GROMACS .gro file of C-alpha atoms in nm:
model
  163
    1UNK     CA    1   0.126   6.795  -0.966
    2UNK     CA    2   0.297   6.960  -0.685
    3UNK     CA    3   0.686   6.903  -0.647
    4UNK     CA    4   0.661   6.723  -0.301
    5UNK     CA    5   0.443   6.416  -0.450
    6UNK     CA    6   0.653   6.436  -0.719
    7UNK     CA    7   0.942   6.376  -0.551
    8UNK     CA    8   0.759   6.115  -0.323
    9UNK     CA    9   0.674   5.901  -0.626
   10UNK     CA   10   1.048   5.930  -0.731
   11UNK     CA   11   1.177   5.820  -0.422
   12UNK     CA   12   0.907   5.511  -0.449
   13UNK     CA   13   1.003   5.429  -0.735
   14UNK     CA   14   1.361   5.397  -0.608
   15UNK     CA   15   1.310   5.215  -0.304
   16UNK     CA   16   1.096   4.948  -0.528
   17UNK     CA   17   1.405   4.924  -0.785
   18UNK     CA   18   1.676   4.877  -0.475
   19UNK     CA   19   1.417   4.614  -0.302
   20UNK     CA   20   1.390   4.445  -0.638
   21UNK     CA   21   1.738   4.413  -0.735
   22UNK     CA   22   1.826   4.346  -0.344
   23UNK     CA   23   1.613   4.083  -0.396
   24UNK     CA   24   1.750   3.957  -0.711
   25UNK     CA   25   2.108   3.950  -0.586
   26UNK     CA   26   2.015   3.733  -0.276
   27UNK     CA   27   1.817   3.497  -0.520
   28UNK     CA   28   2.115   3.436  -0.747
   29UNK     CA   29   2.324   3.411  -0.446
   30UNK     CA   30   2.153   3.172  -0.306
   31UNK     CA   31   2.397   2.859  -0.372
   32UNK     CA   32   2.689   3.086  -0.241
   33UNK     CA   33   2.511   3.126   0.104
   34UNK     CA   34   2.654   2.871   0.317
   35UNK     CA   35   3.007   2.985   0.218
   36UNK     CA   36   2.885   3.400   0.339
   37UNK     CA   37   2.746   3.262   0.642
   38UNK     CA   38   3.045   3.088   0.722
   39UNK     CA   39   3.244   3.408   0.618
   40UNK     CA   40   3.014   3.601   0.893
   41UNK     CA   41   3.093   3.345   1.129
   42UNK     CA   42   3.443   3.332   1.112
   43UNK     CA   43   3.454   3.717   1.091
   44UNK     CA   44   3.259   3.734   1.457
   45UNK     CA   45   3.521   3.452   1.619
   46UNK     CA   46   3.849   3.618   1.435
   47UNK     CA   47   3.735   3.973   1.459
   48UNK     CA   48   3.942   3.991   1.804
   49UNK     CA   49   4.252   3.823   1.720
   50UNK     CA   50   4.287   4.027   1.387
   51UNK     CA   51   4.249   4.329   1.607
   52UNK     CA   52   4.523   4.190   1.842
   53UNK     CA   53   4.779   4.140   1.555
   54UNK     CA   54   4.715   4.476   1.386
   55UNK     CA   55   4.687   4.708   1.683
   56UNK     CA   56   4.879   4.527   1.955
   57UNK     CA   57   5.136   4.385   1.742
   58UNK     CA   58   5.147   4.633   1.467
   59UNK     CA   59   5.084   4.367   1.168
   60UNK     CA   60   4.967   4.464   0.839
   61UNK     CA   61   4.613   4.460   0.806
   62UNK     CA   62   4.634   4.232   0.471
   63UNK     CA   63   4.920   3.997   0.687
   64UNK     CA   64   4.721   3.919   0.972
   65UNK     CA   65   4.407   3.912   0.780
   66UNK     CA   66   4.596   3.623   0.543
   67UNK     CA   67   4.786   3.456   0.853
   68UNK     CA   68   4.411   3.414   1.006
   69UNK     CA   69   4.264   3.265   0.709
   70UNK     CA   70   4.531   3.029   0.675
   71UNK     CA   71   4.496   2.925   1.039
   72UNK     CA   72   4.111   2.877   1.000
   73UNK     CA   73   4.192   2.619   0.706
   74UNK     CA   74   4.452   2.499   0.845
   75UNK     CA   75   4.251   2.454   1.186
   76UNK     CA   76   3.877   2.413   1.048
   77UNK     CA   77   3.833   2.332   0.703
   78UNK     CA   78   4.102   2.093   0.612
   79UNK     CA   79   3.951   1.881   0.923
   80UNK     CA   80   3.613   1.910   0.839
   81UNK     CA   81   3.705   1.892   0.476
   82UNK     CA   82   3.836   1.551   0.578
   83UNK     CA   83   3.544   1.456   0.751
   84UNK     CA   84   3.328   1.535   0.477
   85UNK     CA   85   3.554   1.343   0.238
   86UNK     CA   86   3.570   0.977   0.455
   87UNK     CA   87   3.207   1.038   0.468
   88UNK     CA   88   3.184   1.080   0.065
   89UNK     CA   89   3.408   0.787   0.036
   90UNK     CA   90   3.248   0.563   0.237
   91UNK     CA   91   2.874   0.639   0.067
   92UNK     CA   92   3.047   0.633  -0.289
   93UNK     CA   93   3.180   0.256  -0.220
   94UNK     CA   94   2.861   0.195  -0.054
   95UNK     CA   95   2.662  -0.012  -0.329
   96UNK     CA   96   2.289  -0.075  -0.254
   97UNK     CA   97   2.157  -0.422  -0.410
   98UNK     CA   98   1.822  -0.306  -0.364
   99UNK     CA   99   1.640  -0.605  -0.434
  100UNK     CA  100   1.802  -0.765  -0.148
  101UNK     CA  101   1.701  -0.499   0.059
  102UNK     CA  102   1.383  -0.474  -0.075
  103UNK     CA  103   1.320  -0.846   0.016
  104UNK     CA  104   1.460  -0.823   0.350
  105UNK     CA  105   1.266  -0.553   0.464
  106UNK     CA  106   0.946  -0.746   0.314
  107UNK     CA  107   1.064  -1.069   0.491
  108UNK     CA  108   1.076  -0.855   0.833
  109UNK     CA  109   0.770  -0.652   0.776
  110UNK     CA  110   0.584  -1.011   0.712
  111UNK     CA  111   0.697  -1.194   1.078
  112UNK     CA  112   0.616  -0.917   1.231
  113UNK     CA  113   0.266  -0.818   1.077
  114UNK     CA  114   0.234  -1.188   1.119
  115UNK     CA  115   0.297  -1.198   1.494
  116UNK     CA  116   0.065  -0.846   1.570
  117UNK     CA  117  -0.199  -0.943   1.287
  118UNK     CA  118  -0.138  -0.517   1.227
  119UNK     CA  119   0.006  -0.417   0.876
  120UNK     CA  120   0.247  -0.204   0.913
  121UNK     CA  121   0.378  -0.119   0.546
  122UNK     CA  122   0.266  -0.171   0.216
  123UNK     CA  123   0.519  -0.233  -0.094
  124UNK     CA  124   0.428   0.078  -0.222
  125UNK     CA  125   0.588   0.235   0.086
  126UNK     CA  126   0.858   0.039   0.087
  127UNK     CA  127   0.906   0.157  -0.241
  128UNK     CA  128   0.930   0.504  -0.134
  129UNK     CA  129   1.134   0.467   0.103
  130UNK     CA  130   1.393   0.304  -0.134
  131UNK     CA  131   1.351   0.628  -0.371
  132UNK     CA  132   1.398   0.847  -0.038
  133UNK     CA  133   1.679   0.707   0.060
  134UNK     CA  134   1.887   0.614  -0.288
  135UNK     CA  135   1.825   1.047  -0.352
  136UNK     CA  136   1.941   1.154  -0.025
  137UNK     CA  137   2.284   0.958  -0.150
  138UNK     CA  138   2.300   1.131  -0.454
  139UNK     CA  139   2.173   1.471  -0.290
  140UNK     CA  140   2.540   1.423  -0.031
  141UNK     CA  141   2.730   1.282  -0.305
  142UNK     CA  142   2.652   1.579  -0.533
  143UNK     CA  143   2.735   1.843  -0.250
  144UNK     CA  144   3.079   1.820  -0.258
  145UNK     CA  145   3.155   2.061  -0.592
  146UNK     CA  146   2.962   2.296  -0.402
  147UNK     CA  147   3.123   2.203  -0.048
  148UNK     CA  148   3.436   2.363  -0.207
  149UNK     CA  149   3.322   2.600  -0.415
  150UNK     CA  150   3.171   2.731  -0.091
  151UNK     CA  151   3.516   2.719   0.143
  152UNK     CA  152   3.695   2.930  -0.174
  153UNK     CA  153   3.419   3.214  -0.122
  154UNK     CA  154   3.444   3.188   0.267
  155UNK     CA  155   3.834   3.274   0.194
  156UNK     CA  156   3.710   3.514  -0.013
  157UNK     CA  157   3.488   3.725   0.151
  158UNK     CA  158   3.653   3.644   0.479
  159UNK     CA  159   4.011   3.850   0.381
  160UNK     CA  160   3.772   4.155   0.271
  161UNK     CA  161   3.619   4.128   0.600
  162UNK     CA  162   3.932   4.169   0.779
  163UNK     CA  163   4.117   4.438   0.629
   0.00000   0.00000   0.00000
């Protein structure tokens, strides 16, 4: 075999190993994306000012980098933290009877299938619609663990994007 496919088929091989552990790494990283994004997107809006401070105003890299963090959370995440938390709140002391509900959307359905002469919705779909909506609750009550978990690796990455 001569040495240039030889070292074609080596080099092949490596790309396929890099794609599949490139791969890999993004898959496992998945539930850690939102807080990189954000980490990206704070980078691109701070990248300026943390050039102002070291440059302009002769800061230390790791002072200005931390000062600009802490103004971000200070500034972004504690109020959308908040937000997130009324919202959390208010859906955790929000108790469905869904039997009422279920009867109450049956009662309306009725007068107004009864006015048109049209049906509209069966109680199988009403049904659905219950299960839709009771795990979209749990599906925003259970995103808060990973809300946070998700603001500590914005921090995170963001400071090593900065210096």
């Amino acid at each position: 075999m001569p040495a240039i496919e030889h070292t074609r088929i080596k080099q092949s091989i490596i790309i396929a190993v890099i794609l599949i552990l490139g791969i890999t790494i993004v898959y496992e990283l998945r539930s850690f994306m939102s807080g990189i994004l954000g980490a990206i997107t704070l980078y691109v809006l701070l990248r300026s000012s943390m050039l102002k401070l070291s440059e302009k105003h002769h800061w230390p890299k790791a002072c200005a980098s931390i000062f600009l963090i802490v103004a971000s959370v200070i500034l972004i995440l504690i109020p959308l933290g908040a937000v997130v938390q009324l919202l959390y709140f208010k859906l955790a002391s929000f108790e469905i009877n869904t039997n009422q509900v279920h009867q109450g959307v049956i009662a309306m359905v009725n007068t107004i299938e009864d006015a048109t002469g049209i049906e509209l919705m069966s109680d199988s779909f009403i049904a659905e619609i219950q299960n839709v909506i009771s795990g979209a609750i749990q599906i925003v009550l259970n995103t808060t663990y990973s809300l946070a978990i998700n603001a500590i690796m914005l921090c995170f990455i963001l400071y090593f994007m900065l210096n």
